[in-house]
Short mmCIF file of C-alpha atoms in Angstrom, two decimals:
data_model
loop_
_atom_site.label_atom_id
_atom_site.label_comp_id
_atom_site.label_asym_id
_atom_site.label_seq_id
_atom_site.Cartn_x
_atom_site.Cartn_y
_atom_site.Cartn_z
CA MET A 1332 0.21 -0.28 -0.08
CA LYS A 1333 2.91 2.29 1.15
CA THR A 1334 4.90 2.03 -2.70
CA LEU A 1335 1.33 2.17 -4.21
CA PHE A 1336 1.03 5.78 -2.68
CA LYS A 1337 4.29 6.14 -3.55
CA TRP A 1338 3.60 5.61 -6.94
CA VAL A 1339 0.40 7.61 -6.73
CA SER A 1340 2.31 10.58 -5.16
CA ARG A 1341 5.36 10.46 -7.88
CA ILE A 1342 2.87 10.94 -10.86
CA SER A 1343 0.73 13.23 -8.78
CA ASP A 1344 3.77 15.68 -8.97
CA ALA A 1345 4.86 14.74 -12.75
CA ILE A 1346 0.96 15.81 -13.66
CA ALA A 1347 1.38 19.43 -11.69
CA ALA A 1348 5.00 19.68 -12.37
CA THR A 1349 3.93 19.27 -16.46
CA LEU A 1350 1.05 22.11 -15.95
CA LEU A 1351 3.21 24.33 -14.55
CA ALA A 1352 5.95 23.52 -17.76
CA VAL A 1353 2.60 24.10 -19.63
CA ILE A 1354 1.49 27.32 -18.37
CA PHE A 1355 5.13 29.02 -18.04
CA PHE A 1356 5.48 27.93 -21.76
CA THR A 1357 1.76 29.01 -22.84
CA PHE A 1358 2.47 32.35 -21.26
CA LEU A 1359 6.14 32.84 -23.45
CA LEU A 1360 4.19 32.23 -26.32
CA GLN A 1361 1.82 34.85 -25.67
CA ILE A 1362 4.42 37.55 -24.78
CA GLY A 1363 6.55 36.97 -28.07
CA SER A 1364 3.45 36.94 -30.68
CA ARG A 1365 2.60 39.88 -29.23
CA TYR A 1366 5.59 41.31 -29.06
CA THR A 1367 8.12 40.24 -31.64
CA PRO A 1368 6.19 41.65 -34.90
CA ARG A 1369 6.46 45.32 -32.78
CA ILE A 1370 10.09 44.57 -32.24
CA ILE A 1371 10.59 43.32 -35.71
CA ARG A 1372 9.23 46.49 -37.10
CA ASN A 1373 11.32 49.15 -34.86
CA LEU A 1374 13.88 47.70 -36.01
CA GLY A 1375 13.13 48.01 -39.46
CA LEU A 1376 13.64 44.41 -39.90
CA GLU A 1377 10.21 43.34 -41.93
CA GLU A 1378 11.69 42.07 -45.08
CA THR A 1379 14.31 40.17 -43.50
CA PHE A 1380 11.85 38.92 -41.15
CA PRO A 1381 8.41 38.88 -42.53
CA THR A 1382 7.03 36.22 -41.15
CA LEU A 1383 7.64 37.47 -37.58
CA ALA A 1384 6.45 40.79 -38.57
CA ALA A 1385 2.94 39.35 -39.54
CA VAL A 1386 2.96 37.75 -36.31
CA GLN A 1387 -0.54 37.71 -34.94
CA PRO A 1388 -1.18 38.43 -31.25
CA LEU A 1389 -2.38 33.84 -29.98
CA GLY A 1390 -5.84 35.23 -27.98
CA TRP A 1391 -6.83 31.32 -26.89
CA THR A 1392 -3.08 31.57 -25.01
CA LEU A 1393 -4.63 33.56 -22.22
CA GLU A 1394 -8.21 31.22 -21.95
CA LEU A 1395 -5.75 28.07 -22.04
CA ILE A 1396 -3.20 29.83 -18.90
CA ALA A 1397 -6.52 30.20 -17.06
CA ILE A 1398 -7.71 27.02 -17.40
CA LEU A 1399 -4.60 25.26 -16.12
CA TRP A 1400 -4.53 27.59 -13.19
CA VAL A 1401 -7.70 25.89 -12.41
CA TRP A 1402 -6.79 22.64 -12.78
CA VAL A 1403 -3.52 23.53 -11.05
CA ILE A 1404 -5.04 24.97 -8.01
CA PHE A 1405 -7.33 21.66 -7.40
CA PHE A 1406 -5.38 19.30 -8.93
CA SER A 1407 -2.93 19.91 -6.65
CA CYS A 1408 -4.51 20.62 -3.53
CA THR A 1409 -6.56 17.47 -4.36
CA PHE A 1410 -3.42 14.71 -4.38
CA VAL A 1411 -0.34 16.83 -3.66
CA VAL A 1412 -0.33 19.32 -1.20
CA ARG A 1413 -0.22 17.42 2.24
CA GLU A 1414 -1.89 18.34 5.45
CA TRP A 1415 1.60 19.92 6.90
CA ASP A 1416 1.78 22.34 3.53
CA HIS A 1417 -0.78 24.42 4.45
CA VAL A 1418 -0.54 28.05 5.96
CA LYS A 1419 -2.03 27.15 9.47
CA PHE A 1420 -3.30 30.17 12.37
CA ASP A 1421 -2.43 27.48 15.60
CA ILE A 1422 -1.42 30.16 18.00
CA ILE A 1423 -4.22 28.84 20.02
CA TYR A 1424 -3.91 25.30 19.12
CA LEU A 1425 -0.43 25.15 19.95
CA ALA A 1426 -1.65 26.73 23.31
CA VAL A 1427 -3.51 24.49 24.70
CA SER A 1428 -3.50 21.03 26.46
CA ARG A 1429 -2.82 17.83 23.99
CA ARG A 1430 -6.70 16.29 24.71
CA MET A 1431 -8.21 20.20 23.51
CA ARG A 1432 -5.73 19.98 20.46
CA ARG A 1433 -7.67 16.35 20.20
CA ILE A 1434 -11.25 18.05 20.22
CA PHE A 1435 -10.14 21.07 17.84
CA ALA A 1436 -8.77 19.12 15.42
CA VAL A 1437 -11.56 16.21 15.24
CA ILE A 1438 -14.08 19.20 15.17
CA SER A 1439 -12.11 20.97 12.27
CA ALA A 1440 -11.62 18.11 10.46
CA ALA A 1441 -15.92 16.94 10.95
CA ALA A 1442 -16.85 20.89 10.16
CA ILE A 1443 -14.85 20.39 6.73
CA VAL A 1444 -16.43 16.89 6.03
CA ALA A 1445 -19.61 18.21 6.33
CA GLY A 1446 -19.17 21.31 4.23
CA MET A 1447 -17.71 19.25 1.58
CA LEU A 1448 -20.74 17.01 1.43
CA TYR A 1449 -23.21 19.87 2.11
CA ALA A 1450 -22.33 21.45 -0.80
CA PHE A 1451 -21.55 18.39 -3.04
CA LEU A 1452 -24.43 17.62 -4.82
CA PRO A 1453 -25.40 21.55 -5.77
CA THR A 1454 -21.77 21.81 -6.86
CA LEU A 1455 -22.08 18.68 -9.35
CA ASP A 1456 -25.81 20.33 -10.79
CA TYR A 1457 -23.82 23.23 -11.20
CA ILE A 1458 -21.00 21.76 -13.26
CA ASP A 1459 -23.35 19.83 -14.99
CA TRP A 1460 -25.19 23.23 -15.82
CA MET A 1461 -22.02 24.73 -17.35
CA LYS A 1462 -22.07 22.23 -20.61
CA ILE A 1463 -24.25 24.77 -21.97
CA ARG A 1464 -21.38 26.95 -22.36
CA LYS A 1465 -17.93 26.55 -23.54
CA THR A 1466 -14.61 27.97 -24.12
CA SER A 1467 -14.21 30.91 -25.96
CA THR A 1468 -11.02 30.33 -28.04
CA VAL A 1469 -9.77 27.16 -26.71
CA ARG A 1470 -10.79 24.39 -29.07
CA ASN A 1471 -10.26 20.05 -28.42
CA PRO A 1472 -7.18 19.32 -30.68
CA PHE A 1473 -8.66 16.06 -31.56
CA THR A 1474 -12.03 17.30 -32.34
CA GLY A 1475 -11.53 21.13 -33.15
CA SER A 1476 -14.52 21.68 -30.96
CA LYS A 1477 -14.64 23.92 -28.19
CA ILE A 1478 -14.25 22.91 -24.63
CA PRO A 1479 -17.65 22.41 -22.46
CA MET A 1480 -16.54 24.35 -18.76
CA ARG A 1481 -18.18 21.44 -17.25
CA THR A 1482 -15.15 19.42 -18.45
CA VAL A 1483 -13.09 22.30 -17.32
CA PHE A 1484 -14.31 22.77 -13.78
CA SER A 1485 -14.61 18.90 -13.58
CA VAL A 1486 -11.32 19.00 -10.95
CA TYR A 1487 -12.91 20.20 -8.19
CA GLY A 1488 -16.24 17.52 -7.94
CA ALA A 1489 -12.96 14.91 -7.83
CA PHE A 1490 -11.01 17.47 -5.16
CA MET A 1491 -14.44 17.92 -2.62
CA ILE A 1492 -14.30 13.58 -2.72
CA VAL A 1493 -10.77 13.55 -2.14
CA VAL A 1494 -10.82 16.32 0.68
CA ALA A 1495 -13.59 14.94 2.03
CA ALA A 1496 -12.47 11.32 2.51
CA ARG A 1497 -9.20 12.96 3.72
CA TYR A 1498 -10.32 14.86 6.72
CA ALA A 1499 -12.90 12.19 7.48
CA TRP A 1500 -9.78 9.26 7.62
CA LEU A 1501 -8.39 12.16 9.75
CA ALA A 1502 -11.57 13.45 12.02
CA ILE A 1503 -11.09 9.19 13.18
CA ASP A 1504 -7.61 8.30 13.19
CA THR A 1505 -7.39 11.59 15.91
CA PHE A 1506 -10.12 10.20 17.90
CA ARG A 1507 -8.52 7.14 18.06
CA ASN A 1508 -4.54 8.11 18.32
CA GLY A 1509 -4.94 11.52 19.18
CA PRO A 1510 -3.86 14.83 17.76
CA PRO A 1511 -0.99 15.00 14.65
CA LYS A 1512 2.19 16.15 15.85
CA THR A 1513 3.14 19.48 15.61
CA GLU A 1514 6.60 20.33 13.72
CA LEU A 1515 8.17 20.92 16.77
CA GLU A 1516 7.36 17.87 18.09
CA VAL A 1517 8.44 16.19 15.17
CA VAL A 1518 11.72 18.07 15.47
CA LEU A 1519 12.64 17.36 18.93
CA GLU A 1520 11.93 13.67 18.50
CA ALA A 1521 14.35 13.22 14.90
CA GLN A 1522 16.75 15.16 16.98
CA ALA A 1523 16.91 12.80 19.78
CA ALA A 1524 16.85 9.93 17.73
CA ALA A 1525 19.59 10.99 16.14
CA ASP A 1526 21.51 12.16 18.91
CA ALA A 1527 20.54 7.93 20.16
CA LYS A 1528 22.06 6.83 17.49
CA ALA A 1529 25.11 8.66 17.77
CA ALA A 1530 25.64 7.93 21.04
CA GLU A 1531 25.08 3.91 20.37
CA ALA A 1532 27.01 4.27 17.62
CA GLN A 1533 30.11 5.95 19.90
CA SER A 1534 29.09 2.92 22.78
#
């Protein structure tokens, strides 16, 4: 199971990195199509580089970047970003006892699960309704037709399912085994283990 999760994590990281790379190169293409003809004309090189001078700004690049950005955000939050990667305002959480941390963690996780489940069906209905709307300039490279907005935002449905499942498991695990260790506790345990290993090696 750990091997499966490791491979899923690696594949998810690769997909997210690929999406970011496509966004970057699409952005460069957008900048190039907009400013290259101006540079050519300003330098008086229209006759030398007539093809570059005739390039028109690409309208589809802006919409493609927006679509890919939506997918990067929700795909990464679904499969890449871990619980401890999130920014947290945990001053009060860290100030209370471990027992209270368990209560806080269970309530917070249960609230997230309840919110996701409550909004899930209405959200799916709205995403399905968006099939009547389609992209303005981006087209399916295989069929040449415009892409329904339902397809664009379908990743949000997967995001809701995975987040609800993740926090449901977190609530159960916290209820059974106590709250997750804080970053300081993890660091101190690692340091203690390293010190013990060093002392054992010296002896």
